[in-house]
Coordinates of C-alpha atoms in Angstrom, one line a residue:
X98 CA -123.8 -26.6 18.3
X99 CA -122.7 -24.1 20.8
X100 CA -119.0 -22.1 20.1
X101 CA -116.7 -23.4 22.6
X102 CA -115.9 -20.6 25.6
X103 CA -113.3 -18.0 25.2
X104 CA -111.4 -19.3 28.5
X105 CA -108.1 -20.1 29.0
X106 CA -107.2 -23.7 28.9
X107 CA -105.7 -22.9 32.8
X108 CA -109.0 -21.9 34.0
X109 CA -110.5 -24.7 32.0
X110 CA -108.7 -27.6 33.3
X111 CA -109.1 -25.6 36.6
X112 CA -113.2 -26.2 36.0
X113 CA -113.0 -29.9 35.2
X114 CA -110.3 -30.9 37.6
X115 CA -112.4 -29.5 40.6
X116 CA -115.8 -30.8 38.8
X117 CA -114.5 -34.4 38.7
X118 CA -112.8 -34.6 42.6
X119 CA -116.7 -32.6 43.3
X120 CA -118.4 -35.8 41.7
X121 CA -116.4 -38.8 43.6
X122 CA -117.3 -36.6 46.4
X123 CA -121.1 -36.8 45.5
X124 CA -121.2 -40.0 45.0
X125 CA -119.3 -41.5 48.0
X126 CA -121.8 -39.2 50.2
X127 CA -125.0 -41.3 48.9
X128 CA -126.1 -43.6 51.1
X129 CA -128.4 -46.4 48.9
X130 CA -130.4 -49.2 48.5
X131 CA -131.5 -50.3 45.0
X132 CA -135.2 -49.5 44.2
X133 CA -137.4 -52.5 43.4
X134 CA -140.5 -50.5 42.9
X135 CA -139.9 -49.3 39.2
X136 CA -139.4 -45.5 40.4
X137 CA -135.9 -43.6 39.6
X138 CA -133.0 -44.5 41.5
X139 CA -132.1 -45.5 45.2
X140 CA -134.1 -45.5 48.5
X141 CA -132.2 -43.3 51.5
X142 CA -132.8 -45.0 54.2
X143 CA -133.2 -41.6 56.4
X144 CA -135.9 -40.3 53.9
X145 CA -137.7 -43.5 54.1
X146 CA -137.6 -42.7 58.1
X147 CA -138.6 -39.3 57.5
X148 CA -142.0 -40.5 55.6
X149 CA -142.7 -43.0 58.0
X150 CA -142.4 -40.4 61.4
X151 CA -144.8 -37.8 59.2
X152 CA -147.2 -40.4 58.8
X153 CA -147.1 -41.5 62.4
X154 CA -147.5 -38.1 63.5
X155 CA -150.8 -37.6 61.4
X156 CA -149.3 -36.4 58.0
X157 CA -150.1 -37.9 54.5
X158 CA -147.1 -38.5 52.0
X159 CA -148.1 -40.0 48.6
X160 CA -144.4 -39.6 47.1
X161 CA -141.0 -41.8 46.5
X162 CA -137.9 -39.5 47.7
X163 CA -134.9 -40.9 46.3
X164 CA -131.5 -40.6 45.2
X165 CA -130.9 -40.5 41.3
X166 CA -127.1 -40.4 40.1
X167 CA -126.4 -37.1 38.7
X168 CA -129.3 -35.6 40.1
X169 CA -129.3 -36.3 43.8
X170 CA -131.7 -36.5 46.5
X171 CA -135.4 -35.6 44.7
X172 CA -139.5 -36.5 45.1
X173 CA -141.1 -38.7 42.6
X174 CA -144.7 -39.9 41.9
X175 CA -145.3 -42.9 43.2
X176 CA -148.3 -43.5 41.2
X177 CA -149.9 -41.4 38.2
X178 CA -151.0 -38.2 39.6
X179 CA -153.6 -35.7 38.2
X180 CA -153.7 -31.9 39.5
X181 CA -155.2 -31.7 42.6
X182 CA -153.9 -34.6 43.9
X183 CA -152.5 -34.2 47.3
X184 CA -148.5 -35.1 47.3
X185 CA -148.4 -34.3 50.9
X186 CA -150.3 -33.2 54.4
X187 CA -147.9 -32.2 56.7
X188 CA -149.6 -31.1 60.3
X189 CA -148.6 -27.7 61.3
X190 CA -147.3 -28.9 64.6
X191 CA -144.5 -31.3 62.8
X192 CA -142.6 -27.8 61.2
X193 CA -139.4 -26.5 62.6
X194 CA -139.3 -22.5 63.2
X195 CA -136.1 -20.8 63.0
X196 CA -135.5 -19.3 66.5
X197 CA -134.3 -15.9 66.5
X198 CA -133.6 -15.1 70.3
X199 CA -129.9 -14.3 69.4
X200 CA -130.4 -12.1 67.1
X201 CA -131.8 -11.4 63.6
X202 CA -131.3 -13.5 60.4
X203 CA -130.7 -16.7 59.4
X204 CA -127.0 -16.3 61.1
X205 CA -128.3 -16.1 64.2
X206 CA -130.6 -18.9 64.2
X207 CA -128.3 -21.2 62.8
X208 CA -125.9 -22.3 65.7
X209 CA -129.1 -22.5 67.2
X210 CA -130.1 -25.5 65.0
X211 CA -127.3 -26.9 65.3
X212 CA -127.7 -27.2 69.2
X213 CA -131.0 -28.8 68.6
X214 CA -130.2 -31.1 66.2
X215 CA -127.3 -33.2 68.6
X216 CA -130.4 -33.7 71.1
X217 CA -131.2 -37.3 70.5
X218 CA -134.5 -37.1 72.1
X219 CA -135.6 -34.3 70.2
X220 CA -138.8 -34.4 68.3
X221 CA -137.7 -33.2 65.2
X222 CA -135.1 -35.7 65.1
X223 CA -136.2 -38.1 62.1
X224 CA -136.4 -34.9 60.2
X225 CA -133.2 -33.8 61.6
X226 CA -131.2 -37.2 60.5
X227 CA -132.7 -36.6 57.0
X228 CA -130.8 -33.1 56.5
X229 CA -127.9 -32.9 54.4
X230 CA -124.7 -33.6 55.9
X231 CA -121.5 -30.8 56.4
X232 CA -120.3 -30.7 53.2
X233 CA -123.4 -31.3 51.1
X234 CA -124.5 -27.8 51.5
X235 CA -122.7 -25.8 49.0
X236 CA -124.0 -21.7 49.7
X237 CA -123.1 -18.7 50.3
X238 CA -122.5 -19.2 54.2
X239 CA -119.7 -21.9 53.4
X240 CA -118.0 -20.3 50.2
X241 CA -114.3 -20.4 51.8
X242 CA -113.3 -16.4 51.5
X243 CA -110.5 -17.1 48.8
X244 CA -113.1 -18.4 46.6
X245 CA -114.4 -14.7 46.6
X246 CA -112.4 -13.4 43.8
X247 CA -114.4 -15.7 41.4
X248 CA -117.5 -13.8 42.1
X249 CA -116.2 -10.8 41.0
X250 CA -118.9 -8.5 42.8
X251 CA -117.0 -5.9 45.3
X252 CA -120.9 -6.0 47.1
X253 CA -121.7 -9.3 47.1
X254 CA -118.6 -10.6 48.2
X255 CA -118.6 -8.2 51.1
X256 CA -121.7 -9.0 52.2
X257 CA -120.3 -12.8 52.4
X258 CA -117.9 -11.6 54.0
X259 CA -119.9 -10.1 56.7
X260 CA -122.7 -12.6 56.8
X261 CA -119.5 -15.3 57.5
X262 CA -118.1 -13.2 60.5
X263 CA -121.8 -12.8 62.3
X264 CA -122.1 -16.3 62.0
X265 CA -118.9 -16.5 63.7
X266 CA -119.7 -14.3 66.1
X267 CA -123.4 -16.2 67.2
X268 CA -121.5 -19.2 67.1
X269 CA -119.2 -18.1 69.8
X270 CA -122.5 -16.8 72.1
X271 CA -123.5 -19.8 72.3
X272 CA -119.9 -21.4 73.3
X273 CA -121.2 -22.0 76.8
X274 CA -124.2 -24.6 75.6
X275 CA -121.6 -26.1 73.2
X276 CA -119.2 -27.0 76.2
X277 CA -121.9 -28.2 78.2
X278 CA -122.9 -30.6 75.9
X279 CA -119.3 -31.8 74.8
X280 CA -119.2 -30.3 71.5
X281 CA -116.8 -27.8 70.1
X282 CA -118.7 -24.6 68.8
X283 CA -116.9 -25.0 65.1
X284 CA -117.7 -22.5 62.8
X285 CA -118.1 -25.0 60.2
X286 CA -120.7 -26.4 61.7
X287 CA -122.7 -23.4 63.0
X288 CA -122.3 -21.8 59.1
X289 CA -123.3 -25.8 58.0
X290 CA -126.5 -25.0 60.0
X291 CA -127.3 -21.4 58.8
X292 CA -126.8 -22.9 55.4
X293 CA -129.7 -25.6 56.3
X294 CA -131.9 -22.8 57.3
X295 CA -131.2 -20.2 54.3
X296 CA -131.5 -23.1 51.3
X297 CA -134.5 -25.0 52.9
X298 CA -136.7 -22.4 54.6
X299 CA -140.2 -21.2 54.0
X300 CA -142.3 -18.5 55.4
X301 CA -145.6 -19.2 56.7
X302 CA -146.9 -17.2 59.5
X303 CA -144.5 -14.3 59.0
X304 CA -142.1 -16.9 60.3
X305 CA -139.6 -18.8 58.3
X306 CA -140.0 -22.9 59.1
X307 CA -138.2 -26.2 57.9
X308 CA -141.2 -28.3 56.0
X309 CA -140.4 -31.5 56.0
X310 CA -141.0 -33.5 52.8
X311 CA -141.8 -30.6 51.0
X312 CA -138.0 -29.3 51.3
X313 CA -136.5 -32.7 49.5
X314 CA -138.3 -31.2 46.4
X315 CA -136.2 -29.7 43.9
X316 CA -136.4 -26.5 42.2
X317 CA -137.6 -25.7 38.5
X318 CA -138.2 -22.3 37.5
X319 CA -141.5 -23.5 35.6
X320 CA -142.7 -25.6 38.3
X321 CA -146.2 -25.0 39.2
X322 CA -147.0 -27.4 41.9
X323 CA -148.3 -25.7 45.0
X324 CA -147.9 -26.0 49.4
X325 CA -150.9 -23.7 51.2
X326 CA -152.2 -23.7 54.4
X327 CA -155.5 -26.2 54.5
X328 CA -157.5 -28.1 56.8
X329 CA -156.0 -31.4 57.4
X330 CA -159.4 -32.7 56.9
X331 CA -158.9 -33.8 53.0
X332 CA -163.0 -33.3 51.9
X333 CA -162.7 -29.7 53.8
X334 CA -159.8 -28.7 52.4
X335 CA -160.6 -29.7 49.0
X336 CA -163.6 -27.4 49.8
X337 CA -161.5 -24.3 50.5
X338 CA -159.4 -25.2 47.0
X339 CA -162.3 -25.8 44.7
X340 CA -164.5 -22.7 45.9
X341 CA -161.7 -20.2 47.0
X342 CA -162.7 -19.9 51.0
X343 CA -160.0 -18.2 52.6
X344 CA -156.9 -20.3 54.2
X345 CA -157.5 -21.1 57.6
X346 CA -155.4 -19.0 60.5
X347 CA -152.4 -20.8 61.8
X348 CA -152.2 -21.1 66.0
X349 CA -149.7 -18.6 66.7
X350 CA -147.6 -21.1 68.4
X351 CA -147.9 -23.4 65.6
X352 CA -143.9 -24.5 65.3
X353 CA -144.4 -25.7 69.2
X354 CA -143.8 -29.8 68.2
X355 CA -146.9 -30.8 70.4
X356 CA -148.3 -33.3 68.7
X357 CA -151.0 -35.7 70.1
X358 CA -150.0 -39.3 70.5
X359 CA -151.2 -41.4 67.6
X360 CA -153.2 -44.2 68.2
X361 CA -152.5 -48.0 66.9
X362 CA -153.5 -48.0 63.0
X363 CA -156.9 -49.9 62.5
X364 CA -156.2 -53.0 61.5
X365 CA -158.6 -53.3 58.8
X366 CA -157.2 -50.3 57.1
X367 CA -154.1 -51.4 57.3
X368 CA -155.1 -54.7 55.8
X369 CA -156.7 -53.0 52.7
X370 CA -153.0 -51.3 52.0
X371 CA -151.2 -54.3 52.3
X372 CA -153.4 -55.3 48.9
X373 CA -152.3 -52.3 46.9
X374 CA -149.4 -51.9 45.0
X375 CA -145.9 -53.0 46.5
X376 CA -144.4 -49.7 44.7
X377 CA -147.0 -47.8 46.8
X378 CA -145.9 -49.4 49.7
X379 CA -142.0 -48.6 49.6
X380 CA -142.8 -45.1 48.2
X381 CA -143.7 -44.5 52.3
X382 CA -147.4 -44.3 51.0
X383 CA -150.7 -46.5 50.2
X384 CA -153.8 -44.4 48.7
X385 CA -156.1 -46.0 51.9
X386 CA -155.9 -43.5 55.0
X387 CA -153.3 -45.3 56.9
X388 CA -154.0 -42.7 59.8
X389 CA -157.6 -42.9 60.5
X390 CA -157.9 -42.8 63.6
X391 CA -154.4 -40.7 64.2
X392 CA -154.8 -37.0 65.7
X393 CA -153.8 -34.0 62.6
X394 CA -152.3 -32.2 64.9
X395 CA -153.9 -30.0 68.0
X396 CA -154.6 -27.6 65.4
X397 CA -156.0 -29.5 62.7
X398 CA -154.5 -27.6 60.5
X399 CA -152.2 -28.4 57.5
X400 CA -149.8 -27.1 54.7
X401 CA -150.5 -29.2 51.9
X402 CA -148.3 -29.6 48.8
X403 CA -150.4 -30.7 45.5
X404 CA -149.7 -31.6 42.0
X405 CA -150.6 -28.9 39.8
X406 CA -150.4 -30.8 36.4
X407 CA -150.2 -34.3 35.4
X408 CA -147.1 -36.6 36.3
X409 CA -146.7 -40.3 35.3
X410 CA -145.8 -42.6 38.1
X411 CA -142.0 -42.1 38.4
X412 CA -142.2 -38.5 37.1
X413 CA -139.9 -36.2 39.5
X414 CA -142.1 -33.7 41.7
X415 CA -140.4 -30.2 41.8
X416 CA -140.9 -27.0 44.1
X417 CA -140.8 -23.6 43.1
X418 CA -138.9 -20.8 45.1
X419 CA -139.5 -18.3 42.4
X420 CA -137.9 -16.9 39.3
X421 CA -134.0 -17.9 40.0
X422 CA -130.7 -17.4 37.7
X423 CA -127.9 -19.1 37.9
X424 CA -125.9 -16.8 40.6
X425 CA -129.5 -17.1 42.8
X426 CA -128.8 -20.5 42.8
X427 CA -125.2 -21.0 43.1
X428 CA -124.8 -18.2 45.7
X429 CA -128.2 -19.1 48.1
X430 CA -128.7 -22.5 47.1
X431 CA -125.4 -24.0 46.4
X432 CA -126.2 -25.4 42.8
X433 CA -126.2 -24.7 39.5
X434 CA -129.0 -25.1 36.9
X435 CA -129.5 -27.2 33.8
X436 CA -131.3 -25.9 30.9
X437 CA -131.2 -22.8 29.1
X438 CA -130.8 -20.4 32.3
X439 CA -127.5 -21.3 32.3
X440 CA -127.3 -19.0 29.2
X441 CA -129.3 -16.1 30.8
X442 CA -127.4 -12.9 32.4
X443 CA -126.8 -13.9 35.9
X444 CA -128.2 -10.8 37.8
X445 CA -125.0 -9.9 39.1
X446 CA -124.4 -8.5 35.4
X447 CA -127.6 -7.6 34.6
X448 CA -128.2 -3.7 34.3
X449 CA -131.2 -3.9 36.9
X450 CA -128.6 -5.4 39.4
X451 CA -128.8 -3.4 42.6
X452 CA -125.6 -1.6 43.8
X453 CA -126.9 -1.4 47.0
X454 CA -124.9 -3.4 49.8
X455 CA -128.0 -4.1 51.1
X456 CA -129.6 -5.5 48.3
X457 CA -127.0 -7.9 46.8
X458 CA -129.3 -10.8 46.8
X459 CA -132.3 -9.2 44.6
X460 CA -134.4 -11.5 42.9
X461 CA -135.4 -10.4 39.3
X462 CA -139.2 -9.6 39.3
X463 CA -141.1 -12.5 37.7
X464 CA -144.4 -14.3 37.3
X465 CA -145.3 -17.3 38.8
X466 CA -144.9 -20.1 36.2
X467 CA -143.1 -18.1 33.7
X468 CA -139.7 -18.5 34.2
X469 CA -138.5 -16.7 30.9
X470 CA -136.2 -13.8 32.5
X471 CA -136.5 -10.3 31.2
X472 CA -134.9 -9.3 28.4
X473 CA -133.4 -6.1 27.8
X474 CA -135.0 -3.1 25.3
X475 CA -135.4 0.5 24.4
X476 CA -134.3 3.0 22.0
X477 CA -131.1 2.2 19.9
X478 CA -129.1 4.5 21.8
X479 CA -130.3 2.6 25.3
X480 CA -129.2 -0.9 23.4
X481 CA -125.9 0.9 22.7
X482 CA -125.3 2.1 26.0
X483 CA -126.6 -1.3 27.2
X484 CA -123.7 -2.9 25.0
X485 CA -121.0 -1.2 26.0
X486 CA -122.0 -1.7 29.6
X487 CA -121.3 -5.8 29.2
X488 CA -118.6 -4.9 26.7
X489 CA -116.7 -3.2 30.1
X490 CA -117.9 -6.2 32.2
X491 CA -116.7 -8.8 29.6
X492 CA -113.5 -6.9 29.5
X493 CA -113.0 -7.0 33.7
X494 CA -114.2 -10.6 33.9
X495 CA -111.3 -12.0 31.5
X496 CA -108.8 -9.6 33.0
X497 CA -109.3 -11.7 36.2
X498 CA -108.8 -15.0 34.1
X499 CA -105.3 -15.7 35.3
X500 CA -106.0 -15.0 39.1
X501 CA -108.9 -17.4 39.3
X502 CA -106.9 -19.9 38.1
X503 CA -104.2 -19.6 40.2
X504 CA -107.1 -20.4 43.7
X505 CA -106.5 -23.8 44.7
X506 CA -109.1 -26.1 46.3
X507 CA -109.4 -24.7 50.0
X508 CA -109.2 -26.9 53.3
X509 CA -112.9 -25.9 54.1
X510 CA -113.8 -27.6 50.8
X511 CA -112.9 -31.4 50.5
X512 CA -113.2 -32.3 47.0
X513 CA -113.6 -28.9 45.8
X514 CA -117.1 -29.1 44.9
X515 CA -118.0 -25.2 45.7
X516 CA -114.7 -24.3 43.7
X517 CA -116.1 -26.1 40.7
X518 CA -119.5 -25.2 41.3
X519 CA -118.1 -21.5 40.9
X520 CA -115.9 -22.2 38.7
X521 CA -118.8 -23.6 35.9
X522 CA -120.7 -21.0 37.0
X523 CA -118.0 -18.4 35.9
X524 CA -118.0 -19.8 32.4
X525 CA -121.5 -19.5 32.1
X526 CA -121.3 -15.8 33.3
X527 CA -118.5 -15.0 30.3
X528 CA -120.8 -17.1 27.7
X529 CA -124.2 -15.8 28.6
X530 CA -122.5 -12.2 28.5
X531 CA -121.2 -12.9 24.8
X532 CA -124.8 -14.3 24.0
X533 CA -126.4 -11.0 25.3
X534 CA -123.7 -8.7 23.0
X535 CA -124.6 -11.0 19.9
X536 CA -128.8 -10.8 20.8
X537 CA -128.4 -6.8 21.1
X538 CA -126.2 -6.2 18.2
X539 CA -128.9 -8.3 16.1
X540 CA -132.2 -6.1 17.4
X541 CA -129.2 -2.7 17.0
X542 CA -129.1 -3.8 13.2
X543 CA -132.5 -4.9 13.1
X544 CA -133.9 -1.2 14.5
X545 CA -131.3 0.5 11.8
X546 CA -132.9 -1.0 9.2
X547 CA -136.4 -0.4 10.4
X548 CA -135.4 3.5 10.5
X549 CA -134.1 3.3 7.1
X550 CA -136.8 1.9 6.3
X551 CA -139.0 4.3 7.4
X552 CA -137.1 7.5 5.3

């Protein structure tokens, strides 16, 4: 059994106040349909559009998305899979690129989004509909400023503070195309969208892109499924995996959403998958080629996500953004792990944590598929040193105790689910930090004896 946390009952019934208004929020944002299928949870009827308009558009998708309470929106196996298996095709041409003619950063291209995703005609917009709504994103872009003081970082909250105002300042550029179109240019909703693109983007190309399907995944540290650039072509690019042949190049203007018209499905294909498996049918997916005779794409060219291990049929699929502790997640995600990282040093308190303004959102140096996080060594003076650092940062943390107690659930926040989010988080932080004084004092008594031992 774990000690209970040294925190003020204030601060406490701060947490669980905030966390239970955050879950009544959660819930009433699901939209579901009970599953019939046997797989996890509920169908969401904009995911289910999303599969359909990828498989229309020459993509495979062999996987259930649904909504699982207390988990959220996820990707399950719709069938046993082994590794290799493909869990989806998706045609280059059907990926969003984040435009940057404002400017540079995520900031900039946001309000851009935003503008494309009110166009009712746009291509993109079954994968536009699927997005989470304002007020499901819970990063760094929408942390309302009076949160800050629960971060406790001078850098990092500065930087928040300036990433907030540039994406002010974009979304006021762009004013004129917001009137023309009837919409107010809300900040809310320009930040809403730079959220979209800094939790859900990945970089192919030297260009960062919105992947549909493969962005409902959900992260795990010791995830090891994998997305790559293949051909479309399933035999060839099983090929390129099985003998190593180099990735194919993608088209330049491969984000351009020119997609050739698919022709009508054959009928006697689509016969065959009306015979298998009713659960394969509602996962948006059939193991027969529902697309036979439908264009890949004018490039012919794919990123395809597979299954890296074995998953039983109903088994959730995740995605792997790298090694990530709790602040990476809470501050450029918006959530907060499960599991034993929860008790890790987040890297704002870890001694490798960058003081540079620039670098406040450092990863910690990993490898793939081992998600343990370092741990500190070296002499026993280095451990000492070491201990007296997190003694100081205990020490600061608690001195704030009564201040971040006192923050009240902001406008900007309906249900306070970011000031619970950071609110657990900041409990973690204190706990993890006590853990770490207890682990060094044991290896500071344990080299002791070893040099006694070796008089």
């Amino acid at each position: 059994m774990q000690a209970a946390l040294a925190w003020p009952l204030a601060v406490v019934a701060a947490a669980a106040a905030a966390a239970a208004a955050a879950a009544a929020a959660a819930a009433a944002a699901e939209v579901q349909q009970p599953s019939t299928d046997g797989l996890p949870g509920h169908h969401d009827m904009a995911s289910d559009a999303l599969l359909q308009w990828v498989r229309n558009n020459g993509g495979q998708v062999h996987v259930a998305v649904r909504h699982v309470p207390g988990r959220g929106r996820g990707t399950y196996a719709a069938w046993d899979l082994a590794p290799g298996d493909i869990l989806a095709s998706i045609p280059v041409e059907l990926v969003y690129a984040a435009n940057y003619s404002l400017g540079l950063g995520f900031e900039s291209a946001g309000p851009t989004l935003v503008l494309d995703m009110t166009e009712p005609t746009s291509f993109w917009q079954p994968y536009f509909s699927s997005l989470p709504k304002p007020g499901q994103v819970l990063s760094k872009e929408l942390i309302p400023q009076p949160y800050l003081p629960i971060i406790q970082d001078e850098n990092t909250e500065a930087a928040i503070r300036l990433l907030q105002d540039n994406i002010e300042h974009y979304c006021r550029l762009l004013q004129p195309a917001f009137v023309k179109l009837q919409l107010e240019a809300n900040v809310t909703h320009c930040a809403h969208g730079t959220a979209l693109l800094s939790t859900r983007t990945f970089s192919y190309n030297s260009q960062e892109v919105l992947l549909p399907i493969v962005d409902l995944a959900n992260h795990d540290n010791a995830c090891l499924h994998t997305h790559r650039v293949e051909p479309c072509d399933v035999a060839k690019g099983n090929k390129q995996r099985e003998e190593g042949l180099p990735a194919p190049e993608i088209p330049a203007s491969f984000a351009s959403g020119v997609v050739i018209p698919a022709e009508p499905q054959d009928k006697e294909v689509t016969a065959a998958c009306s015979n298998k498996e009713k659960s394969q049918q509602r996962a948006g997916s059939c193991r027969a080629n529902l697309n036979p005779k439908q264009s890949r794409g004018v490039s012919g060219i794919c990123i395809v996500w597979r299954a890296e291990t074995v998953v039983a049929k109903g088994g959730e699929l995740c995605n792997n953004y790298g090694l990530l502790l709790q602040d990476n997640t809470v501050l450029q995600y918006g959530f907060l792990q499960a599991g034993d990282i929860a008790l890790e040093l987040s890297m704002l308190d870890r001694p490798e944590h960058s003081q540079k303004f620039e670098e406040v959102w450092d990863k910690p140096k990993s490898t793939w598929g081992q998600p343990l996080p370092h741990k500190f060594t070296g002499t026993a003076q280095d451990v000492e040193t070491e201990v007296q650092r997190l003694s100081t940062r205990l020490a600061a943390l608690k001195a704030r105790d009564a201040a971040v107690a006192s923050i009240e659930t902001h406008s900007d926040d309906p249900g306070g689910r970011i000031l619970a989010m950071l609110l657990e988080w900041r409990q973690q932080r204190l706990r993890a930090i006590e853990l770490e004084m207890q682990r060094l004092a044991a290896l500071r008594e344990e080299m002791r004896l070893d040099a006694i031992d070796e008089l």
